[in-house]
Tab-separated table of N, CA and C in Angstrom:
chain	number	residue	atom	x	y	z
J	1	UNK	N	-12.283	-13.398	-4.238
J	1	UNK	CA	-11.258	-13.371	-3.203
J	1	UNK	C	-11.959	-13.123	-1.893
J	2	UNK	N	-11.539	-13.791	-0.891
J	2	UNK	CA	-12.217	-13.687	0.377
J	2	UNK	C	-11.376	-13.114	1.490
J	3	UNK	N	-11.885	-13.246	2.668
J	3	UNK	CA	-11.284	-12.782	3.905
J	3	UNK	C	-9.959	-13.504	4.111
J	4	UNK	N	-8.924	-12.789	4.485
J	4	UNK	CA	-7.611	-13.390	4.671
J	4	UNK	C	-7.324	-13.509	6.161
J	5	UNK	N	-7.029	-14.723	6.593
J	5	UNK	CA	-6.741	-14.995	7.996
J	5	UNK	C	-5.247	-14.860	8.269
J	6	UNK	N	-4.894	-14.869	9.538
J	6	UNK	CA	-3.498	-14.774	9.954
J	6	UNK	C	-2.663	-15.894	9.347
J	7	UNK	N	-3.208	-17.115	9.322
J	7	UNK	CA	-2.422	-18.227	8.766
J	7	UNK	C	-2.195	-18.064	7.265
J	8	UNK	N	-3.129	-17.397	6.569
J	8	UNK	CA	-2.919	-17.101	5.146
J	8	UNK	C	-1.749	-16.126	4.987
J	9	UNK	N	-1.741	-15.102	5.836
J	9	UNK	CA	-0.665	-14.118	5.772
J	9	UNK	C	0.681	-14.759	6.075
J	10	UNK	N	0.700	-15.691	7.025
J	10	UNK	CA	1.951	-16.372	7.353
J	10	UNK	C	2.433	-17.208	6.184
J	11	UNK	N	1.515	-17.927	5.520
J	11	UNK	CA	1.903	-18.727	4.354
J	11	UNK	C	2.437	-17.826	3.256
J	12	UNK	N	1.774	-16.682	3.042
J	12	UNK	CA	2.244	-15.743	2.026
J	12	UNK	C	3.616	-15.200	2.398
J	13	UNK	N	3.786	-14.795	3.673
J	13	UNK	CA	5.064	-14.244	4.121
J	13	UNK	C	6.184	-15.262	3.960
J	14	UNK	N	5.923	-16.512	4.305
J	14	UNK	CA	6.939	-17.552	4.165
J	14	UNK	C	7.304	-17.758	2.698
J	15	UNK	N	6.291	-17.811	1.826
J	15	UNK	CA	6.545	-17.976	0.394
J	15	UNK	C	7.275	-16.780	-0.188
J	16	UNK	N	6.864	-15.581	0.244
J	16	UNK	CA	7.510	-14.358	-0.237
J	16	UNK	C	8.964	-14.304	0.209
J	17	UNK	N	9.203	-14.625	1.470
J	17	UNK	CA	10.555	-14.593	2.014
J	17	UNK	C	11.467	-15.554	1.265
J	18	UNK	N	10.994	-16.762	1.023
J	18	UNK	CA	11.813	-17.749	0.319
J	18	UNK	C	12.131	-17.271	-1.097
J	19	UNK	N	11.124	-16.744	-1.787
J	19	UNK	CA	11.347	-16.282	-3.155
J	19	UNK	C	12.250	-15.053	-3.181
J	20	UNK	N	12.084	-14.137	-2.240
J	20	UNK	CA	12.928	-12.943	-2.176
J	20	UNK	C	14.382	-13.321	-1.926
J	21	UNK	N	14.602	-14.281	-1.040
J	21	UNK	CA	15.975	-14.731	-0.779
J	21	UNK	C	16.582	-15.339	-2.035
J	22	UNK	N	15.780	-16.095	-2.761
J	22	UNK	CA	16.260	-16.710	-3.997
J	22	UNK	C	16.633	-15.650	-5.030
J	23	UNK	N	15.800	-14.629	-5.162
J	23	UNK	CA	16.039	-13.572	-6.151
J	23	UNK	C	17.209	-12.688	-5.736
J	24	UNK	N	17.180	-12.177	-4.505
J	24	UNK	CA	18.173	-11.196	-4.081
J	24	UNK	C	19.524	-11.811	-3.741
J	25	UNK	N	19.570	-13.103	-3.492
J	25	UNK	CA	20.853	-13.750	-3.242
J	25	UNK	C	21.727	-13.683	-4.489
J	26	UNK	N	21.117	-13.494	-5.649
J	26	UNK	CA	21.839	-13.414	-6.914
J	26	UNK	C	22.365	-12.011	-7.184
J	27	UNK	N	21.926	-11.031	-6.414
J	27	UNK	CA	22.323	-9.641	-6.638
J	27	UNK	C	23.686	-9.367	-6.042
J	28	UNK	N	24.508	-8.598	-6.774
J	28	UNK	CA	25.818	-8.222	-6.262
J	28	UNK	C	25.937	-6.716	-6.091
J	29	UNK	N	24.904	-5.977	-6.518
J	29	UNK	CA	24.977	-4.513	-6.500
J	29	UNK	C	24.141	-3.874	-5.398
J	30	UNK	N	23.809	-4.600	-4.355
J	30	UNK	CA	23.027	-4.054	-3.257
J	30	UNK	C	23.972	-3.325	-2.310
J	31	UNK	N	23.762	-2.011	-2.090
J	31	UNK	CA	24.682	-1.270	-1.214
J	31	UNK	C	24.551	-1.722	0.240
J	32	UNK	N	25.672	-1.651	0.932
J	32	UNK	CA	25.678	-2.008	2.345
J	32	UNK	C	25.255	-0.862	3.234
J	33	UNK	N	25.317	0.383	2.696
J	33	UNK	CA	24.893	1.554	3.456
J	33	UNK	C	24.466	2.632	2.473
J	34	UNK	N	23.812	3.657	2.979
J	34	UNK	CA	23.385	4.777	2.148
J	34	UNK	C	24.021	6.047	2.700
J	35	UNK	N	24.208	7.059	1.843
J	35	UNK	CA	24.861	8.282	2.316
J	35	UNK	C	24.026	9.012	3.354
J	36	UNK	N	24.711	9.681	4.276
J	36	UNK	CA	24.033	10.410	5.349
J	36	UNK	C	23.492	11.749	4.872
J	37	UNK	N	23.876	12.216	3.705
J	37	UNK	CA	23.470	13.551	3.258
J	37	UNK	C	22.278	13.521	2.303
J	38	UNK	N	21.422	12.543	2.426
J	38	UNK	CA	20.286	12.428	1.523
J	38	UNK	C	19.159	13.394	1.813
J	39	UNK	N	19.299	14.277	2.790
J	39	UNK	CA	18.237	15.198	3.156
J	39	UNK	C	17.323	14.579	4.200
J	40	UNK	N	16.467	15.390	4.766
J	40	UNK	CA	15.532	14.880	5.751
J	40	UNK	C	14.289	15.757	5.778
J	41	UNK	N	13.395	15.478	6.679
J	41	UNK	CA	12.128	16.195	6.734
J	41	UNK	C	12.293	17.650	7.142
J	42	UNK	N	13.435	18.020	7.713
J	42	UNK	CA	13.653	19.398	8.123
J	42	UNK	C	14.087	20.297	6.977
J	43	UNK	N	14.552	19.725	5.887
J	43	UNK	CA	15.033	20.510	4.756
J	43	UNK	C	14.236	20.123	3.516
J	44	UNK	N	13.538	21.102	2.936
J	44	UNK	CA	12.731	20.848	1.748
J	44	UNK	C	13.013	21.928	0.719
J	45	UNK	N	13.412	21.517	-0.481
J	45	UNK	CA	13.673	22.445	-1.584
J	45	UNK	C	14.592	23.601	-1.176
J	46	UNK	N	15.600	23.298	-0.384
J	46	UNK	CA	16.553	24.327	0.008
J	46	UNK	C	16.087	25.215	1.147
J	47	UNK	N	14.928	24.956	1.714
J	47	UNK	CA	14.414	25.747	2.836
J	47	UNK	C	14.504	24.911	4.110
J	48	UNK	N	14.870	25.553	5.193
J	48	UNK	CA	15.034	24.849	6.445
J	48	UNK	C	13.956	25.281	7.431
J	49	UNK	N	13.294	24.285	8.020
J	49	UNK	CA	12.248	24.559	8.995
J	49	UNK	C	12.859	25.277	10.181
J	50	UNK	N	12.174	26.288	10.677
J	50	UNK	CA	12.543	27.133	11.798
J	50	UNK	C	13.721	28.064	11.485
J	51	UNK	N	14.185	28.092	10.230
J	51	UNK	CA	15.178	29.084	9.829
J	51	UNK	C	14.506	30.071	8.882
J	52	UNK	N	14.048	29.590	7.712
J	52	UNK	CA	13.335	30.483	6.805
J	52	UNK	C	11.904	30.017	6.534
J	53	UNK	N	11.464	28.973	7.239
J	53	UNK	CA	10.070	28.523	7.205
J	53	UNK	C	9.632	28.362	8.654
J	54	UNK	N	8.569	29.072	9.075
J	54	UNK	CA	8.113	28.935	10.464
J	54	UNK	C	7.703	27.496	10.775
J	55	UNK	N	7.958	27.040	11.994
J	55	UNK	CA	7.661	25.656	12.352
J	55	UNK	C	6.176	25.335	12.259
J	56	UNK	N	5.310	26.297	12.416
J	56	UNK	CA	3.866	26.042	12.332
J	56	UNK	C	3.266	26.421	10.993
J	57	UNK	N	4.094	26.573	9.969
J	57	UNK	CA	3.605	27.028	8.662
J	57	UNK	C	2.564	26.068	8.114
J	58	UNK	N	1.511	26.633	7.527
J	58	UNK	CA	0.477	25.837	6.863
J	58	UNK	C	0.494	26.221	5.399
J	59	UNK	N	0.634	25.223	4.548
J	59	UNK	CA	0.692	25.469	3.124
J	59	UNK	C	-0.702	25.269	2.545
J	60	UNK	N	-1.231	26.328	1.958
J	60	UNK	CA	-2.625	26.310	1.499
J	60	UNK	C	-2.739	26.314	-0.012
J	61	UNK	N	-1.645	26.099	-0.719
J	61	UNK	CA	-1.704	26.141	-2.179
J	61	UNK	C	-2.029	24.783	-2.799
J	62	UNK	N	-2.325	23.793	-1.985
J	62	UNK	CA	-2.667	22.472	-2.485
J	62	UNK	C	-4.128	22.182	-2.153
J	63	UNK	N	-4.891	21.803	-3.157
J	63	UNK	CA	-6.282	21.419	-2.942
J	63	UNK	C	-6.485	19.992	-3.423
J	64	UNK	N	-7.445	19.336	-2.860
J	64	UNK	CA	-7.724	17.945	-3.206
J	64	UNK	C	-9.184	17.800	-3.578
J	65	UNK	N	-9.451	16.930	-4.536
J	65	UNK	CA	-10.834	16.617	-4.884
J	65	UNK	C	-11.081	15.153	-4.564
J	66	UNK	N	-12.327	14.754	-4.588
J	66	UNK	CA	-12.658	13.369	-4.311
J	66	UNK	C	-12.198	12.476	-5.460
J	67	UNK	N	-11.890	11.226	-5.157
J	67	UNK	CA	-11.502	10.275	-6.186
J	67	UNK	C	-12.663	10.027	-7.133
J	68	UNK	N	-12.326	9.651	-8.344
J	68	UNK	CA	-13.337	9.268	-9.326
J	68	UNK	C	-13.234	7.766	-9.496
J	69	UNK	N	-14.344	7.086	-9.488
J	69	UNK	CA	-14.350	5.628	-9.590
J	69	UNK	C	-13.939	5.162	-10.983
J	70	UNK	N	-13.328	3.995	-11.028
J	70	UNK	CA	-13.003	3.358	-12.302
J	70	UNK	C	-14.232	2.614	-12.807
J	71	UNK	N	-14.305	2.467	-14.117
J	71	UNK	CA	-15.352	1.646	-14.735
J	71	UNK	C	-14.666	0.608	-15.604
J	72	UNK	N	-15.453	-0.222	-16.274
J	72	UNK	CA	-14.872	-1.230	-17.159
J	72	UNK	C	-14.139	-0.592	-18.324
J	73	UNK	N	-14.504	0.647	-18.678
J	73	UNK	CA	-13.901	1.269	-19.860
J	73	UNK	C	-13.069	2.514	-19.570
J	74	UNK	N	-13.114	3.035	-18.344
J	74	UNK	CA	-12.332	4.238	-18.033
J	74	UNK	C	-11.622	4.081	-16.686
J	75	UNK	N	-10.446	4.670	-16.624
J	75	UNK	CA	-9.681	4.663	-15.371
J	75	UNK	C	-10.255	5.692	-14.417
J	76	UNK	N	-10.153	5.430	-13.145
J	76	UNK	CA	-10.552	6.410	-12.147
J	76	UNK	C	-9.470	7.464	-12.002
J	77	UNK	N	-9.740	8.455	-11.159
J	77	UNK	CA	-8.764	9.502	-10.893
J	77	UNK	C	-8.478	9.540	-9.402
J	78	UNK	N	-7.226	9.824	-9.065
J	78	UNK	CA	-6.841	9.866	-7.664
J	78	UNK	C	-7.525	11.035	-6.967
J	79	UNK	N	-7.629	10.935	-5.672
J	79	UNK	CA	-8.230	11.987	-4.870
J	79	UNK	C	-8.559	11.474	-3.487
J	80	UNK	N	-9.301	12.250	-2.742
J	80	UNK	CA	-9.717	11.839	-1.406
J	80	UNK	C	-10.726	10.707	-1.530
J	81	UNK	N	-10.660	9.761	-0.631
J	81	UNK	CA	-11.576	8.626	-0.704
J	81	UNK	C	-12.881	8.957	0.006
J	82	UNK	N	-13.977	8.344	-0.438
J	82	UNK	CA	-15.249	8.578	0.248
J	82	UNK	C	-15.230	7.962	1.640
J	83	UNK	N	-15.910	8.594	2.564
J	83	UNK	CA	-15.962	8.090	3.936
J	83	UNK	C	-16.805	6.823	3.980
J	84	UNK	N	-16.376	5.824	4.746
J	84	UNK	CA	-17.193	4.623	4.888
J	84	UNK	C	-18.415	4.916	5.757
J	85	UNK	N	-19.511	4.258	5.439
J	85	UNK	CA	-20.736	4.412	6.227
J	85	UNK	C	-20.596	3.676	7.563
J	86	UNK	N	-21.445	4.022	8.514
J	86	UNK	CA	-21.491	3.338	9.800
J	86	UNK	C	-21.684	1.841	9.555
J	87	UNK	N	-20.918	1.015	10.265
J	87	UNK	CA	-21.029	-0.425	10.111
J	87	UNK	C	-20.115	-1.002	9.043
J	88	UNK	N	-19.349	-0.167	8.354
J	88	UNK	CA	-18.440	-0.632	7.297
J	88	UNK	C	-16.998	-0.741	7.793
J	89	UNK	N	-16.805	-0.927	9.115
J	89	UNK	CA	-15.456	-0.975	9.670
J	89	UNK	C	-14.647	-2.161	9.170
J	90	UNK	N	-15.272	-3.190	8.652
J	90	UNK	CA	-14.550	-4.344	8.121
J	90	UNK	C	-14.554	-4.372	6.599
J	91	UNK	N	-14.922	-3.270	5.979
J	91	UNK	CA	-14.997	-3.205	4.526
J	91	UNK	C	-13.718	-2.621	3.947
J	92	UNK	N	-13.540	-2.793	2.639
J	92	UNK	CA	-12.419	-2.181	1.934
J	92	UNK	C	-12.969	-1.354	0.777
J	93	UNK	N	-12.191	-0.379	0.343
J	93	UNK	CA	-12.608	0.508	-0.741
J	93	UNK	C	-12.204	-0.100	-2.071
J	94	UNK	N	-13.176	-0.342	-2.939
J	94	UNK	CA	-12.899	-0.885	-4.272
J	94	UNK	C	-12.625	0.240	-5.258
J	95	UNK	N	-12.113	-0.122	-6.406
J	95	UNK	CA	-11.807	0.846	-7.451
J	95	UNK	C	-13.027	1.543	-8.004
J	96	UNK	N	-14.206	0.962	-7.797
J	96	UNK	CA	-15.429	1.621	-8.268
J	96	UNK	C	-15.969	2.617	-7.250
J	97	UNK	N	-15.196	2.856	-6.183
J	97	UNK	CA	-15.559	3.868	-5.200
J	97	UNK	C	-16.527	3.401	-4.130
J	98	UNK	N	-16.757	2.096	-4.029
J	98	UNK	CA	-17.686	1.590	-3.017
J	98	UNK	C	-16.932	0.825	-1.935
J	99	UNK	N	-17.500	0.849	-0.731
J	99	UNK	CA	-16.962	0.088	0.398
J	99	UNK	C	-17.651	-1.269	0.404
J	100	UNK	N	-16.875	-2.361	0.430
J	100	UNK	CA	-17.422	-3.707	0.305
J	100	UNK	C	-16.906	-4.583	1.438
J	101	UNK	N	-17.806	-5.395	1.994
J	101	UNK	CA	-17.411	-6.337	3.039
J	101	UNK	C	-16.550	-7.443	2.441
J	102	UNK	N	-15.581	-7.908	3.206
J	102	UNK	CA	-14.695	-8.968	2.751
J	102	UNK	C	-15.276	-10.329	3.102
J	103	UNK	N	-14.872	-11.333	2.322
J	103	UNK	CA	-15.219	-12.720	2.624
J	103	UNK	C	-13.913	-13.490	2.786
J	104	UNK	N	-13.975	-14.620	3.469
J	104	UNK	CA	-12.765	-15.373	3.776
J	104	UNK	C	-12.146	-15.996	2.531
J	105	UNK	N	-10.831	-15.881	2.405
J	105	UNK	CA	-10.099	-16.480	1.292
J	105	UNK	C	-9.873	-17.960	1.568
J	106	UNK	N	-9.757	-18.724	0.488
J	106	UNK	CA	-9.459	-20.149	0.624
J	106	UNK	C	-7.953	-20.358	0.513
J	107	UNK	N	-7.484	-21.510	0.966
J	107	UNK	CA	-6.062	-21.834	0.818
J	107	UNK	C	-5.668	-21.842	-0.656
J	108	UNK	N	-6.549	-22.327	-1.521
J	108	UNK	CA	-6.252	-22.364	-2.959
J	108	UNK	C	-6.065	-20.958	-3.511
J	109	UNK	N	-6.863	-19.995	-3.039
J	109	UNK	CA	-6.712	-18.613	-3.493
J	109	UNK	C	-5.387	-18.024	-3.025
J	110	UNK	N	-4.980	-18.329	-1.805
J	110	UNK	CA	-3.701	-17.847	-1.296
J	110	UNK	C	-2.558	-18.446	-2.104
J	111	UNK	N	-2.639	-19.742	-2.421
J	111	UNK	CA	-1.607	-20.373	-3.244
J	111	UNK	C	-1.510	-19.711	-4.618
J	112	UNK	N	-2.653	-19.343	-5.203
J	112	UNK	CA	-2.670	-18.664	-6.499
J	112	UNK	C	-2.003	-17.310	-6.401
J	113	UNK	N	-2.229	-16.596	-5.309
J	113	UNK	CA	-1.592	-15.280	-5.110
J	113	UNK	C	-0.079	-15.453	-5.021
J	114	UNK	N	0.373	-16.428	-4.236
J	114	UNK	CA	1.807	-16.664	-4.073
J	114	UNK	C	2.435	-17.002	-5.420
J	115	UNK	N	1.802	-17.897	-6.159
J	115	UNK	CA	2.328	-18.293	-7.468
J	115	UNK	C	2.332	-17.109	-8.434
J	116	UNK	N	1.270	-16.314	-8.437
J	116	UNK	CA	1.161	-15.194	-9.357
J	116	UNK	C	2.086	-14.037	-9.024
J	117	UNK	N	2.500	-13.927	-7.771
J	117	UNK	CA	3.374	-12.839	-7.354
J	117	UNK	C	4.750	-12.955	-7.999
J	118	UNK	N	5.185	-14.160	-8.267
J	118	UNK	CA	6.546	-14.378	-8.759
J	118	UNK	C	6.562	-14.974	-10.155
J	119	UNK	N	5.741	-14.441	-11.046
J	119	UNK	CA	5.734	-14.933	-12.432
J	119	UNK	C	6.971	-14.506	-13.152
């Protein structure tokens, strides 16, 4: 898979939009609105910010470890991602924990993605 250009994204978006309209046009149970009482960022687990939780509170009971890379035979583990090295600004993080430069995708690869998205 290679580098994806703007025109690839547009082709994907157009294909996705058409397929989504086809799928969701058949739905009759999509709500027109959602309730206003679903909670918000100011209320968490029954506690209200600036009432019984100070606005500058820092929660220190959560710790994070670095991610573990996946291999052919074992799944990786979630965690903090490794920092990219200098010069890797155009790279992406792979499942094996390495930063890799991208290459340009072909139109055929984009068509395969579009087709595979809606199997």
